[in-house]
Amino acid sequence: MSFVELNLHLSLLKNIDFLGYKEATPIQEKAIPALIEGKDLLGIAKTGSGKTASFVLPVLHQLLGDALREKNRSPKILVLVPTRELAVQVSEVFKVLSLNFSDPIKTMAVYGGVSINPQMKGMYGVDVLIATPGRLLDLHQSNAVELNKVDTLVIDEADKMLNLGFQKEMEQIINLLPKKRQNMLFSATLSKQLSGLNKVLLSEPVVIEIETKVEDVELINLSGYFVSDDRKGPLLRYIIKEQDMQQVLVFASSGLKADKIAGKLNKNGIQALSIHGKKSQSARINALNKFKDGELRVLVATDLISRGIDINNLPYVINYELPRSPKDFVHRVGRTGRAENKGMAICLVDREQTHHLKVILKKMKRYIDMIDSETLEF
Ligand code: ADP
Ligand code: MG
């Protein structure tokens, strides 16, 4: 379906054109009309299927219809995301899709790890606030922001946000919002039974679940190697060189491990940086930007980066270790094979982890051809 048929505001259609989007993706086609009608919505669709624009477009469409927007410290739109990097990315989508509006819309991303002062100052006149929960609460406590005018709440990566890790902060935030508001929840992995959903989705929500087609699944080619832990480093270097990989995202189980892997790669002449929660925010931004721009060959990350981060045409993801939860596996490999592009995900698996690998594959309804690394010379 074309975006014109979705009856979006002309200013939006121009920006969609500028981005080169020809057709709405299935989740966009279904979610946008329901959201424009003001419904609460739960949107479930695979990674890389365009969920961001599914909420950005109807939100901007509604803002364009508003008569006079007051300038104050009370944003009307609040978007909650789990990581700083995702906050920045989502705010960029809001910004490009609202370019050249006759009445400009102010979007701001706020997150921890950087000075709070510019965020406090920048709050005046914000229409769309994208935030990680902790920093939002800090800003609220400092009276830099009021949340009692929020009429639209978006929760991206909703299953993660409603999970234990964020529970307390999310409850505090929800309590600060007006009861009457529109709620939009999105995720690739979300169970409709998730407890906590009913606290957020107050009125009868529309549930849209886009089934992943077999062809879609096959956009990501899965393969794996059985390899003992001590041989993983050499194997990783061998694979990168052998397949002449120029842009590869490697997932490790901890920040410490990520640093070690990146260090070893550099020592062996393969340019790499690591990214994880213990790094300074400037180092995180620098590493991710370089990687997105194609100036960095290998980015070694923890699951910090597994959620929502969009890297154009990323060809390879390597799991140096398997994640504990199958959900994280889905998100990790979903960094490749986005927007109908092809991608390849490779797993390095210790034989002791065979059972865990089977559990993950069963959840994903996938099969992997495993190569025994003993048969390779590296
Ligand atoms: P998700 O949140 O579902 O994982 P994103 O919203 O990050 O996916 O979008 C994935 C990629 O698809 C982005 O690079 C985005 O620019 C692109 N995209 C989104 N909608 C469209 C569309 N209608 N046509 C083409 N590309 C699109
Ligand atoms: Mg997303």
mmCIF file with all atom_site columns, N, CA and C and ligand atoms in Angstrom, residues 3 16 19-25 27-28 45-55 57 86 89 93 156-157 186-188 308-313 334-335 338-340, ligand 1:
data_model
loop_
_atom_site.group_PDB
_atom_site.id
_atom_site.type_symbol
_atom_site.label_atom_id
_atom_site.label_alt_id
_atom_site.label_comp_id
_atom_site.label_asym_id
_atom_site.label_entity_id
_atom_site.label_seq_id
_atom_site.pdbx_PDB_ins_code
_atom_site.Cartn_x
_atom_site.Cartn_y
_atom_site.Cartn_z
_atom_site.occupancy
_atom_site.B_iso_or_equiv
_atom_site.pdbx_formal_charge
_atom_site.auth_seq_id
_atom_site.auth_comp_id
_atom_site.auth_asym_id
_atom_site.auth_atom_id
_atom_site.pdbx_PDB_model_num
ATOM   1   N N   . PHE A 1 3   ? 1.835  5.251  0.708  1.00 0.00 ? 3   PHE A N   1
ATOM   2   C CA  . PHE A 1 3   ? 1.593  6.128  1.854  1.00 0.00 ? 3   PHE A CA  1
ATOM   3   C C   . PHE A 1 3   ? 0.470  7.121  1.564  1.00 0.00 ? 3   PHE A C   1
ATOM   4   N N   . ILE A 1 16  ? 8.573  11.412 3.387  1.00 0.00 ? 16  ILE A N   1
ATOM   5   C CA  . ILE A 1 16  ? 8.646  9.968  3.125  1.00 0.00 ? 16  ILE A CA  1
ATOM   6   C C   . ILE A 1 16  ? 9.299  9.749  1.752  1.00 0.00 ? 16  ILE A C   1
ATOM   7   N N   . LEU A 1 19  ? 12.954 10.229 1.887  1.00 0.00 ? 19  LEU A N   1
ATOM   8   C CA  . LEU A 1 19  ? 13.653 9.071  2.464  1.00 0.00 ? 19  LEU A CA  1
ATOM   9   C C   . LEU A 1 19  ? 13.720 7.904  1.475  1.00 0.00 ? 19  LEU A C   1
ATOM   10  N N   . GLY A 1 20  ? 12.908 8.000  0.425  1.00 0.00 ? 20  GLY A N   1
ATOM   11  C CA  . GLY A 1 20  ? 12.921 6.947  -0.587 1.00 0.00 ? 20  GLY A CA  1
ATOM   12  C C   . GLY A 1 20  ? 12.032 5.756  -0.253 1.00 0.00 ? 20  GLY A C   1
ATOM   13  N N   . TYR A 1 21  ? 11.154 5.889  0.731  1.00 0.00 ? 21  TYR A N   1
ATOM   14  C CA  . TYR A 1 21  ? 10.217 4.798  1.017  1.00 0.00 ? 21  TYR A CA  1
ATOM   15  C C   . TYR A 1 21  ? 9.144  4.799  -0.062 1.00 0.00 ? 21  TYR A C   1
ATOM   16  N N   . LYS A 1 22  ? 8.955  3.658  -0.715 1.00 0.00 ? 22  LYS A N   1
ATOM   17  C CA  . LYS A 1 22  ? 7.954  3.603  -1.790 1.00 0.00 ? 22  LYS A CA  1
ATOM   18  C C   . LYS A 1 22  ? 6.597  3.131  -1.248 1.00 0.00 ? 22  LYS A C   1
ATOM   19  N N   . GLU A 1 23  ? 6.634  2.052  -0.505 1.00 0.00 ? 23  GLU A N   1
ATOM   20  C CA  . GLU A 1 23  ? 5.396  1.454  -0.005 1.00 0.00 ? 23  GLU A CA  1
ATOM   21  C C   . GLU A 1 23  ? 5.461  1.350  1.508  1.00 0.00 ? 23  GLU A C   1
ATOM   22  N N   . ALA A 1 24  ? 4.297  1.373  2.149  1.00 0.00 ? 24  ALA A N   1
ATOM   23  C CA  . ALA A 1 24  ? 4.272  1.139  3.594  1.00 0.00 ? 24  ALA A CA  1
ATOM   24  C C   . ALA A 1 24  ? 4.572  -0.336 3.845  1.00 0.00 ? 24  ALA A C   1
ATOM   25  N N   . THR A 1 25  ? 5.293  -0.628 4.896  1.00 0.00 ? 25  THR A N   1
ATOM   26  C CA  . THR A 1 25  ? 5.531  -2.034 5.252  1.00 0.00 ? 25  THR A CA  1
ATOM   27  C C   . THR A 1 25  ? 4.240  -2.565 5.895  1.00 0.00 ? 25  THR A C   1
ATOM   28  N N   . ILE A 1 27  ? 3.407  -3.692 8.836  1.00 0.00 ? 27  ILE A N   1
ATOM   29  C CA  . ILE A 1 27  ? 3.054  -3.143 10.156 1.00 0.00 ? 27  ILE A CA  1
ATOM   30  C C   . ILE A 1 27  ? 2.626  -1.676 10.028 1.00 0.00 ? 27  ILE A C   1
ATOM   31  N N   . GLN A 1 28  ? 3.282  -0.940 9.134  1.00 0.00 ? 28  GLN A N   1
ATOM   32  C CA  . GLN A 1 28  ? 2.905  0.467  8.927  1.00 0.00 ? 28  GLN A CA  1
ATOM   33  C C   . GLN A 1 28  ? 1.489  0.570  8.357  1.00 0.00 ? 28  GLN A C   1
ATOM   34  N N   . ALA A 1 45  ? 5.963  -7.021 15.222 1.00 0.00 ? 45  ALA A N   1
ATOM   35  C CA  . ALA A 1 45  ? 6.462  -7.348 13.886 1.00 0.00 ? 45  ALA A CA  1
ATOM   36  C C   . ALA A 1 45  ? 7.962  -7.520 13.966 1.00 0.00 ? 45  ALA A C   1
ATOM   37  N N   . LYS A 1 46  ? 8.477  -8.314 13.055 1.00 0.00 ? 46  LYS A N   1
ATOM   38  C CA  . LYS A 1 46  ? 9.886  -8.738 13.165 1.00 0.00 ? 46  LYS A CA  1
ATOM   39  C C   . LYS A 1 46  ? 10.859 -7.554 13.167 1.00 0.00 ? 46  LYS A C   1
ATOM   40  N N   . THR A 1 47  ? 12.066 -7.795 13.557 1.00 0.00 ? 47  THR A N   1
ATOM   41  C CA  . THR A 1 47  ? 13.097 -6.762 13.563 1.00 0.00 ? 47  THR A CA  1
ATOM   42  C C   . THR A 1 47  ? 13.304 -6.258 12.136 1.00 0.00 ? 47  THR A C   1
ATOM   43  N N   . GLY A 1 48  ? 13.517 -4.967 12.015 1.00 0.00 ? 48  GLY A N   1
ATOM   44  C CA  . GLY A 1 48  ? 13.811 -4.383 10.710 1.00 0.00 ? 48  GLY A CA  1
ATOM   45  C C   . GLY A 1 48  ? 12.603 -4.200 9.813  1.00 0.00 ? 48  GLY A C   1
ATOM   46  N N   . SER A 1 49  ? 11.382 -4.279 10.380 1.00 0.00 ? 49  SER A N   1
ATOM   47  C CA  . SER A 1 49  ? 10.189 -4.195 9.531  1.00 0.00 ? 49  SER A CA  1
ATOM   48  C C   . SER A 1 49  ? 9.563  -2.804 9.527  1.00 0.00 ? 49  SER A C   1
ATOM   49  N N   . GLY A 1 50  ? 10.254 -1.826 10.071 1.00 0.00 ? 50  GLY A N   1
ATOM   50  C CA  . GLY A 1 50  ? 9.760  -0.447 9.996  1.00 0.00 ? 50  GLY A CA  1
ATOM   51  C C   . GLY A 1 50  ? 8.808  -0.060 11.108 1.00 0.00 ? 50  GLY A C   1
ATOM   52  N N   . LYS A 1 51  ? 9.014  -0.591 12.293 1.00 0.00 ? 51  LYS A N   1
ATOM   53  C CA  . LYS A 1 51  ? 8.105  -0.259 13.399 1.00 0.00 ? 51  LYS A CA  1
ATOM   54  C C   . LYS A 1 51  ? 8.232  1.217  13.801 1.00 0.00 ? 51  LYS A C   1
ATOM   55  N N   . THR A 1 52  ? 9.440  1.777  13.682 1.00 0.00 ? 52  THR A N   1
ATOM   56  C CA  . THR A 1 52  ? 9.615  3.170  14.110 1.00 0.00 ? 52  THR A CA  1
ATOM   57  C C   . THR A 1 52  ? 8.662  4.115  13.373 1.00 0.00 ? 52  THR A C   1
ATOM   58  N N   . ALA A 1 53  ? 8.680  4.033  12.036 1.00 0.00 ? 53  ALA A N   1
ATOM   59  C CA  . ALA A 1 53  ? 7.798  4.926  11.280 1.00 0.00 ? 53  ALA A CA  1
ATOM   60  C C   . ALA A 1 53  ? 6.328  4.607  11.558 1.00 0.00 ? 53  ALA A C   1
ATOM   61  N N   . SER A 1 54  ? 6.028  3.398  12.005 1.00 0.00 ? 54  SER A N   1
ATOM   62  C CA  . SER A 1 54  ? 4.631  3.052  12.331 1.00 0.00 ? 54  SER A CA  1
ATOM   63  C C   . SER A 1 54  ? 4.083  3.917  13.458 1.00 0.00 ? 54  SER A C   1
ATOM   64  N N   . PHE A 1 55  ? 4.963  4.365  14.348 1.00 0.00 ? 55  PHE A N   1
ATOM   65  C CA  . PHE A 1 55  ? 4.435  5.297  15.353 1.00 0.00 ? 55  PHE A CA  1
ATOM   66  C C   . PHE A 1 55  ? 4.812  6.752  15.074 1.00 0.00 ? 55  PHE A C   1
ATOM   67  N N   . LEU A 1 57  ? 4.984  8.354  12.193 1.00 0.00 ? 57  LEU A N   1
ATOM   68  C CA  . LEU A 1 57  ? 4.098  9.002  11.213 1.00 0.00 ? 57  LEU A CA  1
ATOM   69  C C   . LEU A 1 57  ? 2.745  9.408  11.802 1.00 0.00 ? 57  LEU A C   1
ATOM   70  N N   . LEU A 1 86  ? 19.362 3.954  21.180 1.00 0.00 ? 86  LEU A N   1
ATOM   71  C CA  . LEU A 1 86  ? 18.059 3.865  20.521 1.00 0.00 ? 86  LEU A CA  1
ATOM   72  C C   . LEU A 1 86  ? 17.303 5.192  20.653 1.00 0.00 ? 86  LEU A C   1
ATOM   73  N N   . GLN A 1 89  ? 18.593 7.325  17.912 1.00 0.00 ? 89  GLN A N   1
ATOM   74  C CA  . GLN A 1 89  ? 18.123 6.846  16.610 1.00 0.00 ? 89  GLN A CA  1
ATOM   75  C C   . GLN A 1 89  ? 16.652 7.193  16.371 1.00 0.00 ? 89  GLN A C   1
ATOM   76  N N   . VAL A 1 93  ? 14.694 9.743  13.489 1.00 0.00 ? 93  VAL A N   1
ATOM   77  C CA  . VAL A 1 93  ? 13.574 9.429  12.596 1.00 0.00 ? 93  VAL A CA  1
ATOM   78  C C   . VAL A 1 93  ? 12.487 10.505 12.732 1.00 0.00 ? 93  VAL A C   1
ATOM   79  N N   . ASP A 1 156 ? 8.791  1.691  22.894 1.00 0.00 ? 156 ASP A N   1
ATOM   80  C CA  . ASP A 1 156 ? 9.451  0.874  21.885 1.00 0.00 ? 156 ASP A CA  1
ATOM   81  C C   . ASP A 1 156 ? 10.211 -0.229 22.606 1.00 0.00 ? 156 ASP A C   1
ATOM   82  N N   . GLU A 1 157 ? 10.406 -1.357 21.949 1.00 0.00 ? 157 GLU A N   1
ATOM   83  C CA  . GLU A 1 157 ? 11.016 -2.523 22.604 1.00 0.00 ? 157 GLU A CA  1
ATOM   84  C C   . GLU A 1 157 ? 10.232 -2.818 23.888 1.00 0.00 ? 157 GLU A C   1
ATOM   85  N N   . PHE A 1 186 ? 5.356  -1.242 20.918 1.00 0.00 ? 186 PHE A N   1
ATOM   86  C CA  . PHE A 1 186 ? 5.924  -1.988 19.790 1.00 0.00 ? 186 PHE A CA  1
ATOM   87  C C   . PHE A 1 186 ? 7.056  -2.889 20.237 1.00 0.00 ? 186 PHE A C   1
ATOM   88  N N   . SER A 1 187 ? 7.135  -4.050 19.615 1.00 0.00 ? 187 SER A N   1
ATOM   89  C CA  . SER A 1 187 ? 8.285  -4.919 19.825 1.00 0.00 ? 187 SER A CA  1
ATOM   90  C C   . SER A 1 187 ? 8.284  -6.034 18.785 1.00 0.00 ? 187 SER A C   1
ATOM   91  N N   . ALA A 1 188 ? 9.452  -6.637 18.587 1.00 0.00 ? 188 ALA A N   1
ATOM   92  C CA  . ALA A 1 188 ? 9.511  -7.806 17.702 1.00 0.00 ? 188 ALA A CA  1
ATOM   93  C C   . ALA A 1 188 ? 9.176  -9.061 18.491 1.00 0.00 ? 188 ALA A C   1
ATOM   94  N N   . GLY A 1 308 ? 16.906 -2.883 18.672 1.00 0.00 ? 308 GLY A N   1
ATOM   95  C CA  . GLY A 1 308 ? 16.409 -1.761 17.878 1.00 0.00 ? 308 GLY A CA  1
ATOM   96  C C   . GLY A 1 308 ? 17.393 -1.004 17.006 1.00 0.00 ? 308 GLY A C   1
ATOM   97  N N   . ILE A 1 309 ? 18.693 -1.190 17.226 1.00 0.00 ? 309 ILE A N   1
ATOM   98  C CA  . ILE A 1 309 ? 19.648 -0.371 16.489 1.00 0.00 ? 309 ILE A CA  1
ATOM   99  C C   . ILE A 1 309 ? 19.657 -0.750 15.012 1.00 0.00 ? 309 ILE A C   1
ATOM   100 N N   . ASP A 1 310 ? 19.526 0.285  14.165 1.00 0.00 ? 310 ASP A N   1
ATOM   101 C CA  . ASP A 1 310 ? 19.372 0.074  12.733 1.00 0.00 ? 310 ASP A CA  1
ATOM   102 C C   . ASP A 1 310 ? 20.677 0.423  12.027 1.00 0.00 ? 310 ASP A C   1
ATOM   103 N N   . ILE A 1 311 ? 21.309 -0.567 11.457 1.00 0.00 ? 311 ILE A N   1
ATOM   104 C CA  . ILE A 1 311 ? 22.556 -0.330 10.730 1.00 0.00 ? 311 ILE A CA  1
ATOM   105 C C   . ILE A 1 311 ? 22.298 -0.706 9.284  1.00 0.00 ? 311 ILE A C   1
ATOM   106 N N   . ASN A 1 312 ? 22.411 0.310  8.428  1.00 0.00 ? 312 ASN A N   1
ATOM   107 C CA  . ASN A 1 312 ? 22.073 0.138  7.031  1.00 0.00 ? 312 ASN A CA  1
ATOM   108 C C   . ASN A 1 312 ? 22.851 -1.009 6.396  1.00 0.00 ? 312 ASN A C   1
ATOM   109 N N   . ASN A 1 313 ? 22.151 -1.981 5.828  1.00 0.00 ? 313 ASN A N   1
ATOM   110 C CA  . ASN A 1 313 ? 22.828 -3.041 5.068  1.00 0.00 ? 313 ASN A CA  1
ATOM   111 C C   . ASN A 1 313 ? 23.891 -3.820 5.821  1.00 0.00 ? 313 ASN A C   1
ATOM   112 N N   . GLY A 1 334 ? 18.750 -9.973 14.351 1.00 0.00 ? 334 GLY A N   1
ATOM   113 C CA  . GLY A 1 334 ? 17.901 -9.002 13.649 1.00 0.00 ? 334 GLY A CA  1
ATOM   114 C C   . GLY A 1 334 ? 18.603 -7.693 13.319 1.00 0.00 ? 334 GLY A C   1
ATOM   115 N N   . ARG A 1 335 ? 19.844 -7.521 13.744 1.00 0.00 ? 335 ARG A N   1
ATOM   116 C CA  . ARG A 1 335 ? 20.588 -6.319 13.325 1.00 0.00 ? 335 ARG A CA  1
ATOM   117 C C   . ARG A 1 335 ? 20.965 -6.440 11.859 1.00 0.00 ? 335 ARG A C   1
ATOM   118 N N   . ARG A 1 338 ? 17.823 -6.473 7.547  1.00 0.00 ? 338 ARG A N   1
ATOM   119 C CA  . ARG A 1 338 ? 16.775 -5.486 7.811  1.00 0.00 ? 338 ARG A CA  1
ATOM   120 C C   . ARG A 1 338 ? 16.210 -4.918 6.516  1.00 0.00 ? 338 ARG A C   1
ATOM   121 N N   . ALA A 1 339 ? 14.966 -4.471 6.580  1.00 0.00 ? 339 ALA A N   1
ATOM   122 C CA  . ALA A 1 339 ? 14.305 -3.823 5.443  1.00 0.00 ? 339 ALA A CA  1
ATOM   123 C C   . ALA A 1 339 ? 14.535 -4.612 4.152  1.00 0.00 ? 339 ALA A C   1
ATOM   124 N N   . GLU A 1 340 ? 14.257 -5.896 4.202  1.00 0.00 ? 340 GLU A N   1
ATOM   125 C CA  . GLU A 1 340 ? 14.301 -6.771 3.021  1.00 0.00 ? 340 GLU A CA  1
ATOM   126 C C   . GLU A 1 340 ? 15.711 -7.021 2.487  1.00 0.00 ? 340 GLU A C   1
HETATM 127 P P1  . ADP B 2 .   ? 12.151 -2.066 13.436 1.00 0.00 ? 1   ADP B P1  1
HETATM 128 O O1  . ADP B 2 .   ? 11.934 -1.035 14.485 1.00 0.00 ? 1   ADP B O1  1
HETATM 129 O O2  . ADP B 2 .   ? 10.906 -2.779 13.013 1.00 0.00 ? 1   ADP B O2  1
HETATM 130 O O3  . ADP B 2 .   ? 13.249 -3.038 13.789 1.00 0.00 ? 1   ADP B O3  1
HETATM 131 P P2  . ADP B 2 .   ? 13.072 0.199  11.892 1.00 0.00 ? 1   ADP B P2  1
HETATM 132 O O4  . ADP B 2 .   ? 11.950 1.091  12.158 1.00 0.00 ? 1   ADP B O4  1
HETATM 133 O O5  . ADP B 2 .   ? 14.364 0.452  12.613 1.00 0.00 ? 1   ADP B O5  1
HETATM 134 O O6  . ADP B 2 .   ? 12.665 -1.338 12.121 1.00 0.00 ? 1   ADP B O6  1
HETATM 135 O O7  . ADP B 2 .   ? 13.315 0.195  10.314 1.00 0.00 ? 1   ADP B O7  1
HETATM 136 C C1  . ADP B 2 .   ? 14.257 -0.634 9.692  1.00 0.00 ? 1   ADP B C1  1
HETATM 137 C C2  . ADP B 2 .   ? 14.772 0.011  8.411  1.00 0.00 ? 1   ADP B C2  1
HETATM 138 O O8  . ADP B 2 .   ? 13.756 0.040  7.429  1.00 0.00 ? 1   ADP B O8  1
HETATM 139 C C3  . ADP B 2 .   ? 15.219 1.445  8.604  1.00 0.00 ? 1   ADP B C3  1
HETATM 140 O O9  . ADP B 2 .   ? 16.460 1.629  7.966  1.00 0.00 ? 1   ADP B O9  1
HETATM 141 C C4  . ADP B 2 .   ? 14.140 2.261  7.928  1.00 0.00 ? 1   ADP B C4  1
HETATM 142 O O10 . ADP B 2 .   ? 14.633 3.455  7.401  1.00 0.00 ? 1   ADP B O10 1
HETATM 143 C C5  . ADP B 2 .   ? 13.644 1.333  6.846  1.00 0.00 ? 1   ADP B C5  1
HETATM 144 N N1  . ADP B 2 .   ? 12.226 1.535  6.495  1.00 0.00 ? 1   ADP B N1  1
HETATM 145 C C6  . ADP B 2 .   ? 11.201 1.781  7.330  1.00 0.00 ? 1   ADP B C6  1
HETATM 146 N N2  . ADP B 2 .   ? 10.024 1.882  6.656  1.00 0.00 ? 1   ADP B N2  1
HETATM 147 C C7  . ADP B 2 .   ? 10.321 1.699  5.359  1.00 0.00 ? 1   ADP B C7  1
HETATM 148 C C8  . ADP B 2 .   ? 9.527  1.681  4.147  1.00 0.00 ? 1   ADP B C8  1
HETATM 149 N N3  . ADP B 2 .   ? 8.211  1.878  4.174  1.00 0.00 ? 1   ADP B N3  1
HETATM 150 N N4  . ADP B 2 .   ? 10.174 1.465  2.982  1.00 0.00 ? 1   ADP B N4  1
HETATM 151 C C9  . ADP B 2 .   ? 11.510 1.258  2.969  1.00 0.00 ? 1   ADP B C9  1
HETATM 152 N N5  . ADP B 2 .   ? 12.318 1.262  4.047  1.00 0.00 ? 1   ADP B N5  1
HETATM 153 C C10 . ADP B 2 .   ? 11.730 1.471  5.235  1.00 0.00 ? 1   ADP B C10 1
#
